[in-house]
Amino acid sequence: MSVLSLLEAQFSLAQYQHLNVDEMNIQQGEFWVIVGSNGSGKTALAQALAKELTLVSGEYRNTFQKISLLSFEHQRKILEKILRDLNNDEDPDVQGLTARQVILDNSKNFALCEDIAQKLHITHLLDRAYLQLSTGESRKVLFAKALVSQPDLLILDEPFEGLDQASLQYWQEMIRSLCGTMTLVLISNRFEDIPDCATHIALLENLQLILKGKRQEIEQNSLYTQLKYATENAKAPLPSSVSQPISLENGVNPFELSNVNIQYGDKKILQNLSWTVAQKQNWWIKGPNGAGKSTLLSIITGDHPQAFANSVKLFGKQRGSGETIWDIKQHIGYVSTQLHNDYRVNCSALDVILSGFFDSIGVYQKVPESLRLKAVEWLERLNLSAVQKKPFRSLSWGQQRLLLITRAMVKHPPILILDEPLQGLDALNRQLVKQFIEQLVNNSQTQLLFVSHQDSDAPNCLTNVFEFIADNGSYRYEQRILKKN
């Protein structure tokens, strides 16, 4: 029988930190779920199990033949490698690896690739460039990649993040179907995501494995119960703006899009899309993976080059009428998975928040003391004062996400655009961020554009819905009112 065991194991992390596991035994056929708060060490444990961390002391023993790990970090590394390769390629038409090439990873398992793609409903993605896929689509491709490698131990680090509701349900069914066919380890921030077929649960806190064992035993443990049902959240008001926030002129709509069409080659992303966002409206943008939500947001943030060829008014001005990209960005606070992946400057946690005042990635100018003190105040509200000077890339994914959300909010912008902001956050931090959002929107002139596949993630301040609805191979757009302002 295959087994992976750790005994008095200590693994090296960044900044002289260590992950400590006194004892853990994963046996063939078991299904482990590992839960914990942001920064507790969940991703580090996944990497340790996959032998991707340096063992400093203790024992690591493994008799599984093939371990496969799916994680946000792997997703980011693949994207970075593709971008590096593209930078070294002189052909401007080269789009990098296709989804099929990413899945196969130089193997010859063509038939298995087709079979798994069909089961995951991603056959239509196989010949598309991986860089062109949405966050949810790219996650599905990496899941297929993990399965094509035919592991006998599959480690899934937050696999459900970024998936629409239909995909989420199907993935959960897929994972259930894998029970008994291979050994599984699932990393999760949400207690409610623990599948019924899980056999064991482990709980991490402060880089220590504090609970572990059979599911029935752990679920009866008082500490586990306390953490699962904890709902305490800070109620103090958000830090105020340092200066008078930018406000929109009366009667000027933030965004007006009329019959917008966006396409790449023969593939149409948006077709005849018309949408007006009026003042005091807070929109929830919904739709399946790959529908075009992120493309729509890139038009609004001023980043999409095809906006110039369409009828797009941002803050009352036609795009391309002489405004600069900074004229647009000063009105917007923004966070997305793409921004998270692009934030490669390894500055301090404090500088990440400060960069929100300058709409930059990193800080490249002298910072007034008033801004520094305000950023410190935000860190205190996030309970992240202890990581103030730590490099951004050394923090956990969830801690990074909290900093980027704060970066988007610090200047109390007229428009706050949050594209799947709660990805990678544990239950308490999800609730904390939702409270931040609601406090900001309800107590200032900030308007919200919010993208999420999870209904439970939607803040109460939303007033309208813009939804992409599948219709005969393309999408139609439905707009409706949730509640009056």
PDB file of C-alpha atoms in Angstrom, residues 120-363:
ATOM      1  CA  LEU A 120     -14.369  18.512 -18.313  1.00  0.00           C
ATOM      2  CA  HIS A 121     -16.280  20.169 -21.202  1.00  0.00           C
ATOM      3  CA  ILE A 122     -13.182  21.999 -22.463  1.00  0.00           C
ATOM      4  CA  THR A 123     -12.689  20.373 -25.879  1.00  0.00           C
ATOM      5  CA  HIS A 124     -13.438  23.734 -27.513  1.00  0.00           C
ATOM      6  CA  LEU A 125     -10.499  25.275 -25.620  1.00  0.00           C
ATOM      7  CA  LEU A 126      -7.800  22.807 -26.677  1.00  0.00           C
ATOM      8  CA  ASP A 127      -6.492  24.725 -29.695  1.00  0.00           C
ATOM      9  CA  ARG A 128      -6.814  28.182 -28.166  1.00  0.00           C
ATOM     10  CA  ALA A 129      -3.778  30.012 -26.818  1.00  0.00           C
ATOM     11  CA  TYR A 130      -3.526  29.503 -23.069  1.00  0.00           C
ATOM     12  CA  LEU A 131      -2.914  33.227 -22.593  1.00  0.00           C
ATOM     13  CA  GLN A 132      -6.318  33.993 -24.113  1.00  0.00           C
ATOM     14  CA  LEU A 133      -8.242  31.874 -21.615  1.00  0.00           C
ATOM     15  CA  SER A 134     -10.195  33.322 -18.720  1.00  0.00           C
ATOM     16  CA  THR A 135      -9.122  32.572 -15.163  1.00  0.00           C
ATOM     17  CA  GLY A 136     -11.757  29.871 -14.799  1.00  0.00           C
ATOM     18  CA  GLU A 137     -10.939  28.331 -18.184  1.00  0.00           C
ATOM     19  CA  SER A 138      -7.226  28.198 -17.396  1.00  0.00           C
ATOM     20  CA  ARG A 139      -8.001  26.452 -14.097  1.00  0.00           C
ATOM     21  CA  LYS A 140      -9.963  23.795 -15.975  1.00  0.00           C
ATOM     22  CA  VAL A 141      -7.028  23.281 -18.340  1.00  0.00           C
ATOM     23  CA  LEU A 142      -4.660  22.785 -15.401  1.00  0.00           C
ATOM     24  CA  PHE A 143      -7.062  20.278 -13.863  1.00  0.00           C
ATOM     25  CA  ALA A 144      -6.982  18.364 -17.162  1.00  0.00           C
ATOM     26  CA  LYS A 145      -3.170  18.598 -17.132  1.00  0.00           C
ATOM     27  CA  ALA A 146      -3.078  17.074 -13.641  1.00  0.00           C
ATOM     28  CA  LEU A 147      -5.355  14.195 -14.667  1.00  0.00           C
ATOM     29  CA  VAL A 148      -3.494  13.480 -17.924  1.00  0.00           C
ATOM     30  CA  SER A 149      -0.312  12.964 -15.886  1.00  0.00           C
ATOM     31  CA  GLN A 150      -2.153   9.971 -14.330  1.00  0.00           C
ATOM     32  CA  PRO A 151      -1.182  10.552 -10.685  1.00  0.00           C
ATOM     33  CA  ASP A 152      -1.887   8.125  -7.889  1.00  0.00           C
ATOM     34  CA  LEU A 153      -1.752  11.097  -5.465  1.00  0.00           C
ATOM     35  CA  LEU A 154      -3.538  14.257  -6.636  1.00  0.00           C
ATOM     36  CA  ILE A 155      -3.147  17.463  -4.597  1.00  0.00           C
ATOM     37  CA  LEU A 156      -5.650  20.232  -5.396  1.00  0.00           C
ATOM     38  CA  ASP A 157      -4.886  23.647  -3.899  1.00  0.00           C
ATOM     39  CA  GLU A 158      -8.082  25.760  -3.988  1.00  0.00           C
ATOM     40  CA  PRO A 159      -9.376  24.151  -7.222  1.00  0.00           C
ATOM     41  CA  PHE A 160     -12.851  25.708  -6.994  1.00  0.00           C
ATOM     42  CA  GLU A 161     -11.708  29.341  -7.006  1.00  0.00           C
ATOM     43  CA  GLY A 162     -12.616  31.273 -10.167  1.00  0.00           C
ATOM     44  CA  LEU A 163     -15.193  28.740 -11.385  1.00  0.00           C
ATOM     45  CA  ASP A 164     -18.755  29.629 -12.327  1.00  0.00           C
ATOM     46  CA  GLN A 165     -21.601  27.854 -10.537  1.00  0.00           C
ATOM     47  CA  ALA A 166     -22.153  25.240 -13.254  1.00  0.00           C
ATOM     48  CA  SER A 167     -18.440  24.410 -13.434  1.00  0.00           C
ATOM     49  CA  LEU A 168     -18.178  24.351  -9.638  1.00  0.00           C
ATOM     50  CA  GLN A 169     -20.928  21.771  -9.357  1.00  0.00           C
ATOM     51  CA  TYR A 170     -19.419  19.652 -12.118  1.00  0.00           C
ATOM     52  CA  TRP A 171     -15.914  19.804 -10.596  1.00  0.00           C
ATOM     53  CA  GLN A 172     -17.262  18.711  -7.247  1.00  0.00           C
ATOM     54  CA  GLU A 173     -18.906  15.748  -8.971  1.00  0.00           C
ATOM     55  CA  MET A 174     -15.660  14.984 -10.815  1.00  0.00           C
ATOM     56  CA  ILE A 175     -13.702  14.971  -7.561  1.00  0.00           C
ATOM     57  CA  ARG A 176     -16.272  12.669  -5.976  1.00  0.00           C
ATOM     58  CA  SER A 177     -15.871  10.331  -8.945  1.00  0.00           C
ATOM     59  CA  LEU A 178     -12.097  10.266  -8.344  1.00  0.00           C
ATOM     60  CA  CYS A 179     -12.587   9.036  -4.777  1.00  0.00           C
ATOM     61  CA  GLY A 180     -11.400   5.449  -4.656  1.00  0.00           C
ATOM     62  CA  THR A 181      -9.521   5.701  -7.961  1.00  0.00           C
ATOM     63  CA  MET A 182      -6.637   7.722  -6.490  1.00  0.00           C
ATOM     64  CA  THR A 183      -5.542   9.320  -3.242  1.00  0.00           C
ATOM     65  CA  LEU A 184      -6.704  12.935  -2.928  1.00  0.00           C
ATOM     66  CA  VAL A 185      -5.601  15.969  -0.919  1.00  0.00           C
ATOM     67  CA  LEU A 186      -7.836  19.047  -1.187  1.00  0.00           C
ATOM     68  CA  ILE A 187      -6.724  22.461   0.120  1.00  0.00           C
ATOM     69  CA  SER A 188      -9.690  24.691   0.931  1.00  0.00           C
ATOM     70  CA  ASN A 189     -10.456  28.034   2.551  1.00  0.00           C
ATOM     71  CA  ARG A 190     -14.154  27.197   2.843  1.00  0.00           C
ATOM     72  CA  PHE A 191     -15.421  24.676   5.336  1.00  0.00           C
ATOM     73  CA  GLU A 192     -18.536  24.302   3.189  1.00  0.00           C
ATOM     74  CA  ASP A 193     -16.404  23.040   0.284  1.00  0.00           C
ATOM     75  CA  ILE A 194     -15.413  19.871   2.171  1.00  0.00           C
ATOM     76  CA  PRO A 195     -16.915  17.048   0.066  1.00  0.00           C
ATOM     77  CA  ASP A 196     -19.078  14.418   1.691  1.00  0.00           C
ATOM     78  CA  CYS A 197     -16.674  11.697   0.568  1.00  0.00           C
ATOM     79  CA  ALA A 198     -13.662  13.215   2.398  1.00  0.00           C
ATOM     80  CA  THR A 199     -12.234  10.725   4.876  1.00  0.00           C
ATOM     81  CA  HIS A 200      -9.731  12.880   6.811  1.00  0.00           C
ATOM     82  CA  ILE A 201      -9.389  16.544   7.824  1.00  0.00           C
ATOM     83  CA  ALA A 202      -6.308  18.521   8.863  1.00  0.00           C
ATOM     84  CA  LEU A 203      -6.270  22.027  10.312  1.00  0.00           C
ATOM     85  CA  LEU A 204      -3.346  24.443   9.955  1.00  0.00           C
ATOM     86  CA  GLU A 205      -2.615  27.569  11.936  1.00  0.00           C
ATOM     87  CA  ASN A 206       0.532  29.724  11.994  1.00  0.00           C
ATOM     88  CA  LEU A 207       2.539  27.211   9.911  1.00  0.00           C
ATOM     89  CA  GLN A 208       1.707  24.417  12.348  1.00  0.00           C
ATOM     90  CA  LEU A 209      -0.475  21.351  11.804  1.00  0.00           C
ATOM     91  CA  ILE A 210      -2.681  21.646  14.890  1.00  0.00           C
ATOM     92  CA  LEU A 211      -5.398  19.064  14.150  1.00  0.00           C
ATOM     93  CA  LYS A 212      -5.471  15.993  11.956  1.00  0.00           C
ATOM     94  CA  GLY A 213      -7.328  12.727  11.776  1.00  0.00           C
ATOM     95  CA  LYS A 214     -10.424  10.933  10.614  1.00  0.00           C
ATOM     96  CA  ARG A 215     -13.216  13.255   9.582  1.00  0.00           C
ATOM     97  CA  GLN A 216     -15.739  12.142  12.208  1.00  0.00           C
ATOM     98  CA  GLU A 217     -13.237  12.706  15.022  1.00  0.00           C
ATOM     99  CA  ILE A 218     -12.087  16.130  13.832  1.00  0.00           C
ATOM    100  CA  GLU A 219     -15.614  17.445  13.262  1.00  0.00           C
ATOM    101  CA  GLN A 220     -16.390  16.733  16.925  1.00  0.00           C
ATOM    102  CA  ASN A 221     -13.294  18.610  18.142  1.00  0.00           C
ATOM    103  CA  SER A 222     -14.193  21.864  19.947  1.00  0.00           C
ATOM    104  CA  LEU A 223     -11.389  23.868  18.299  1.00  0.00           C
ATOM    105  CA  TYR A 224     -12.510  22.817  14.828  1.00  0.00           C
ATOM    106  CA  THR A 225     -16.116  23.666  15.659  1.00  0.00           C
ATOM    107  CA  GLN A 226     -15.124  27.077  16.997  1.00  0.00           C
ATOM    108  CA  LEU A 227     -13.191  27.981  13.850  1.00  0.00           C
ATOM    109  CA  LYS A 228     -15.868  26.648  11.521  1.00  0.00           C
ATOM    110  CA  TYR A 229     -18.653  28.689  13.020  1.00  0.00           C
ATOM    111  CA  ALA A 230     -16.681  31.758  14.005  1.00  0.00           C
ATOM    112  CA  THR A 231     -18.358  34.885  12.661  1.00  0.00           C
ATOM    113  CA  GLU A 232     -16.510  37.608  14.556  1.00  0.00           C
ATOM    114  CA  ASN A 233     -15.502  40.487  12.334  1.00  0.00           C
ATOM    115  CA  ALA A 234     -14.141  43.904  13.022  1.00  0.00           C
ATOM    116  CA  LYS A 235     -16.933  46.525  12.999  1.00  0.00           C
ATOM    117  CA  ALA A 236     -14.776  49.632  13.189  1.00  0.00           C
ATOM    118  CA  PRO A 237     -15.162  52.131  10.345  1.00  0.00           C
ATOM    119  CA  LEU A 238     -12.741  52.066   7.450  1.00  0.00           C
ATOM    120  CA  PRO A 239      -9.773  54.441   7.445  1.00  0.00           C
ATOM    121  CA  SER A 240     -10.809  57.752   5.945  1.00  0.00           C
ATOM    122  CA  SER A 241      -9.416  59.178   2.733  1.00  0.00           C
ATOM    123  CA  VAL A 242      -6.275  61.301   3.105  1.00  0.00           C
ATOM    124  CA  SER A 243      -7.609  64.055   0.850  1.00  0.00           C
ATOM    125  CA  GLN A 244     -10.956  64.949  -0.675  1.00  0.00           C
ATOM    126  CA  PRO A 245     -11.860  61.960  -2.904  1.00  0.00           C
ATOM    127  CA  ILE A 246     -12.311  62.540  -6.615  1.00  0.00           C
ATOM    128  CA  SER A 247     -16.004  62.922  -7.455  1.00  0.00           C
ATOM    129  CA  LEU A 248     -17.878  62.800 -10.751  1.00  0.00           C
ATOM    130  CA  GLU A 249     -19.656  65.805 -12.223  1.00  0.00           C
ATOM    131  CA  ASN A 250     -23.401  65.854 -11.699  1.00  0.00           C
ATOM    132  CA  GLY A 251     -25.267  64.228 -14.572  1.00  0.00           C
ATOM    133  CA  VAL A 252     -22.187  62.482 -16.006  1.00  0.00           C
ATOM    134  CA  ASN A 253     -22.544  58.724 -16.348  1.00  0.00           C
ATOM    135  CA  PRO A 254     -19.385  56.825 -15.384  1.00  0.00           C
ATOM    136  CA  PHE A 255     -19.640  54.504 -18.408  1.00  0.00           C
ATOM    137  CA  GLU A 256     -21.653  54.430 -21.631  1.00  0.00           C
ATOM    138  CA  LEU A 257     -21.073  51.584 -24.108  1.00  0.00           C
ATOM    139  CA  SER A 258     -23.090  51.401 -27.322  1.00  0.00           C
ATOM    140  CA  ASN A 259     -23.088  48.408 -29.725  1.00  0.00           C
ATOM    141  CA  VAL A 260     -19.572  47.414 -28.702  1.00  0.00           C
ATOM    142  CA  ASN A 261     -17.930  44.594 -30.701  1.00  0.00           C
ATOM    143  CA  ILE A 262     -14.657  42.936 -29.694  1.00  0.00           C
ATOM    144  CA  GLN A 263     -13.044  40.020 -31.494  1.00  0.00           C
ATOM    145  CA  TYR A 264      -9.696  38.265 -31.914  1.00  0.00           C
ATOM    146  CA  GLY A 265      -9.318  36.898 -35.420  1.00  0.00           C
ATOM    147  CA  ASP A 266     -12.520  35.020 -36.149  1.00  0.00           C
ATOM    148  CA  LYS A 267     -13.509  34.657 -32.501  1.00  0.00           C
ATOM    149  CA  LYS A 268     -16.101  37.183 -31.362  1.00  0.00           C
ATOM    150  CA  ILE A 269     -15.830  38.016 -27.673  1.00  0.00           C
ATOM    151  CA  LEU A 270     -18.464  40.766 -27.351  1.00  0.00           C
ATOM    152  CA  GLN A 271     -21.232  41.386 -29.886  1.00  0.00           C
ATOM    153  CA  ASN A 272     -23.423  44.505 -30.015  1.00  0.00           C
ATOM    154  CA  LEU A 273     -23.080  45.095 -26.290  1.00  0.00           C
ATOM    155  CA  SER A 274     -24.771  48.231 -24.969  1.00  0.00           C
ATOM    156  CA  TRP A 275     -24.601  49.196 -21.315  1.00  0.00           C
ATOM    157  CA  THR A 276     -24.857  52.414 -19.341  1.00  0.00           C
ATOM    158  CA  VAL A 277     -23.721  52.703 -15.749  1.00  0.00           C
ATOM    159  CA  ALA A 278     -25.406  55.696 -14.136  1.00  0.00           C
ATOM    160  CA  GLN A 279     -24.302  57.415 -10.970  1.00  0.00           C
ATOM    161  CA  LYS A 280     -25.231  55.696  -7.674  1.00  0.00           C
ATOM    162  CA  GLN A 281     -25.601  52.292  -9.363  1.00  0.00           C
ATOM    163  CA  ASN A 282     -23.640  49.284  -8.083  1.00  0.00           C
ATOM    164  CA  TRP A 283     -23.494  46.434 -10.584  1.00  0.00           C
ATOM    165  CA  TRP A 284     -23.015  42.688 -10.205  1.00  0.00           C
ATOM    166  CA  ILE A 285     -21.501  41.259 -13.407  1.00  0.00           C
ATOM    167  CA  LYS A 286     -22.280  37.561 -13.834  1.00  0.00           C
ATOM    168  CA  GLY A 287     -21.724  34.892 -16.462  1.00  0.00           C
ATOM    169  CA  PRO A 288     -19.969  31.607 -17.276  1.00  0.00           C
ATOM    170  CA  ASN A 289     -16.192  31.261 -17.608  1.00  0.00           C
ATOM    171  CA  GLY A 290     -15.056  32.632 -20.977  1.00  0.00           C
ATOM    172  CA  ALA A 291     -18.202  34.696 -21.598  1.00  0.00           C
ATOM    173  CA  GLY A 292     -16.262  37.981 -21.845  1.00  0.00           C
ATOM    174  CA  LYS A 293     -16.552  39.507 -18.373  1.00  0.00           C
ATOM    175  CA  SER A 294     -12.857  40.361 -18.073  1.00  0.00           C
ATOM    176  CA  THR A 295     -12.848  41.785 -21.616  1.00  0.00           C
ATOM    177  CA  LEU A 296     -15.759  44.036 -20.658  1.00  0.00           C
ATOM    178  CA  LEU A 297     -13.866  45.268 -17.618  1.00  0.00           C
ATOM    179  CA  SER A 298     -10.728  45.939 -19.671  1.00  0.00           C
ATOM    180  CA  ILE A 299     -12.786  48.289 -21.857  1.00  0.00           C
ATOM    181  CA  ILE A 300     -14.015  50.161 -18.806  1.00  0.00           C
ATOM    182  CA  THR A 301     -10.562  50.451 -17.237  1.00  0.00           C
ATOM    183  CA  GLY A 302      -9.203  51.875 -20.498  1.00  0.00           C
ATOM    184  CA  ASP A 303      -6.803  48.989 -21.101  1.00  0.00           C
ATOM    185  CA  HIS A 304      -8.403  47.393 -24.166  1.00  0.00           C
ATOM    186  CA  PRO A 305      -7.027  48.717 -27.509  1.00  0.00           C
ATOM    187  CA  GLN A 306     -10.243  47.904 -29.406  1.00  0.00           C
ATOM    188  CA  ALA A 307     -12.136  50.404 -27.231  1.00  0.00           C
ATOM    189  CA  PHE A 308     -10.903  53.153 -29.580  1.00  0.00           C
ATOM    190  CA  ALA A 309     -12.804  51.568 -32.485  1.00  0.00           C
ATOM    191  CA  ASN A 310     -16.082  51.440 -30.543  1.00  0.00           C
ATOM    192  CA  SER A 311     -18.557  53.843 -29.000  1.00  0.00           C
ATOM    193  CA  VAL A 312     -17.137  53.880 -25.482  1.00  0.00           C
ATOM    194  CA  LYS A 313     -17.583  56.862 -23.166  1.00  0.00           C
ATOM    195  CA  LEU A 314     -15.671  56.812 -19.896  1.00  0.00           C
ATOM    196  CA  PHE A 315     -16.601  59.501 -17.387  1.00  0.00           C
ATOM    197  CA  GLY A 316     -18.356  61.520 -20.086  1.00  0.00           C
ATOM    198  CA  LYS A 317     -15.553  61.428 -22.662  1.00  0.00           C
ATOM    199  CA  GLN A 318     -15.344  59.306 -25.802  1.00  0.00           C
ATOM    200  CA  ARG A 319     -12.369  56.941 -25.546  1.00  0.00           C
ATOM    201  CA  GLY A 320      -9.557  58.353 -27.657  1.00  0.00           C
ATOM    202  CA  SER A 321     -10.644  61.995 -27.435  1.00  0.00           C
ATOM    203  CA  GLY A 322      -7.398  63.151 -25.859  1.00  0.00           C
ATOM    204  CA  GLU A 323      -7.618  61.704 -22.357  1.00  0.00           C
ATOM    205  CA  THR A 324      -4.670  59.767 -20.981  1.00  0.00           C
ATOM    206  CA  ILE A 325      -4.831  56.344 -19.391  1.00  0.00           C
ATOM    207  CA  TRP A 326      -3.996  58.036 -16.074  1.00  0.00           C
ATOM    208  CA  ASP A 327      -7.032  60.339 -16.440  1.00  0.00           C
ATOM    209  CA  ILE A 328      -9.110  57.152 -16.436  1.00  0.00           C
ATOM    210  CA  LYS A 329      -7.241  55.215 -13.761  1.00  0.00           C
ATOM    211  CA  GLN A 330      -7.348  58.035 -11.209  1.00  0.00           C
ATOM    212  CA  HIS A 331     -11.116  57.467 -11.080  1.00  0.00           C
ATOM    213  CA  ILE A 332     -10.854  53.705 -10.599  1.00  0.00           C
ATOM    214  CA  GLY A 333      -9.765  51.238  -7.930  1.00  0.00           C
ATOM    215  CA  TYR A 334      -9.256  47.807  -9.453  1.00  0.00           C
ATOM    216  CA  VAL A 335      -8.353  44.251  -8.498  1.00  0.00           C
ATOM    217  CA  SER A 336      -8.417  41.065 -10.567  1.00  0.00           C
ATOM    218  CA  THR A 337      -6.565  37.794 -10.980  1.00  0.00           C
ATOM    219  CA  GLN A 338      -4.747  39.326 -13.963  1.00  0.00           C
ATOM    220  CA  LEU A 339      -3.558  42.234 -11.814  1.00  0.00           C
ATOM    221  CA  HIS A 340      -2.523  39.739  -9.126  1.00  0.00           C
ATOM    222  CA  ASN A 341      -0.449  37.828 -11.686  1.00  0.00           C
ATOM    223  CA  ASP A 342       1.029  41.066 -13.072  1.00  0.00           C
ATOM    224  CA  TYR A 343       2.047  42.389  -9.661  1.00  0.00           C
ATOM    225  CA  ARG A 344       5.554  40.950  -9.877  1.00  0.00           C
ATOM    226  CA  VAL A 345       7.410  43.760  -8.118  1.00  0.00           C
ATOM    227  CA  ASN A 346       8.547  42.213  -4.862  1.00  0.00           C
ATOM    228  CA  CYS A 347       8.040  45.345  -2.774  1.00  0.00           C
ATOM    229  CA  SER A 348       6.911  45.336   0.843  1.00  0.00           C
ATOM    230  CA  ALA A 349       3.331  44.732   1.950  1.00  0.00           C
ATOM    231  CA  LEU A 350       3.155  48.394   2.991  1.00  0.00           C
ATOM    232  CA  ASP A 351       4.289  49.555  -0.463  1.00  0.00           C
ATOM    233  CA  VAL A 352       1.595  47.448  -2.134  1.00  0.00           C
ATOM    234  CA  ILE A 353      -1.055  49.454  -0.294  1.00  0.00           C
ATOM    235  CA  LEU A 354       0.757  52.729  -0.955  1.00  0.00           C
ATOM    236  CA  SER A 355       0.867  51.971  -4.689  1.00  0.00           C
ATOM    237  CA  GLY A 356      -2.921  52.319  -4.732  1.00  0.00           C
ATOM    238  CA  PHE A 357      -2.562  56.050  -4.162  1.00  0.00           C
ATOM    239  CA  PHE A 358      -0.404  56.314  -7.318  1.00  0.00           C
ATOM    240  CA  ASP A 359      -2.163  53.712  -9.555  1.00  0.00           C
ATOM    241  CA  SER A 360       1.176  51.973  -9.976  1.00  0.00           C
ATOM    242  CA  ILE A 361       2.674  48.534  -9.458  1.00  0.00           C
ATOM    243  CA  GLY A 362       5.290  49.282  -6.847  1.00  0.00           C
ATOM    244  CA  VAL A 363       6.237  52.703  -5.442  1.00  0.00           C
TER     245      VAL A 363
END
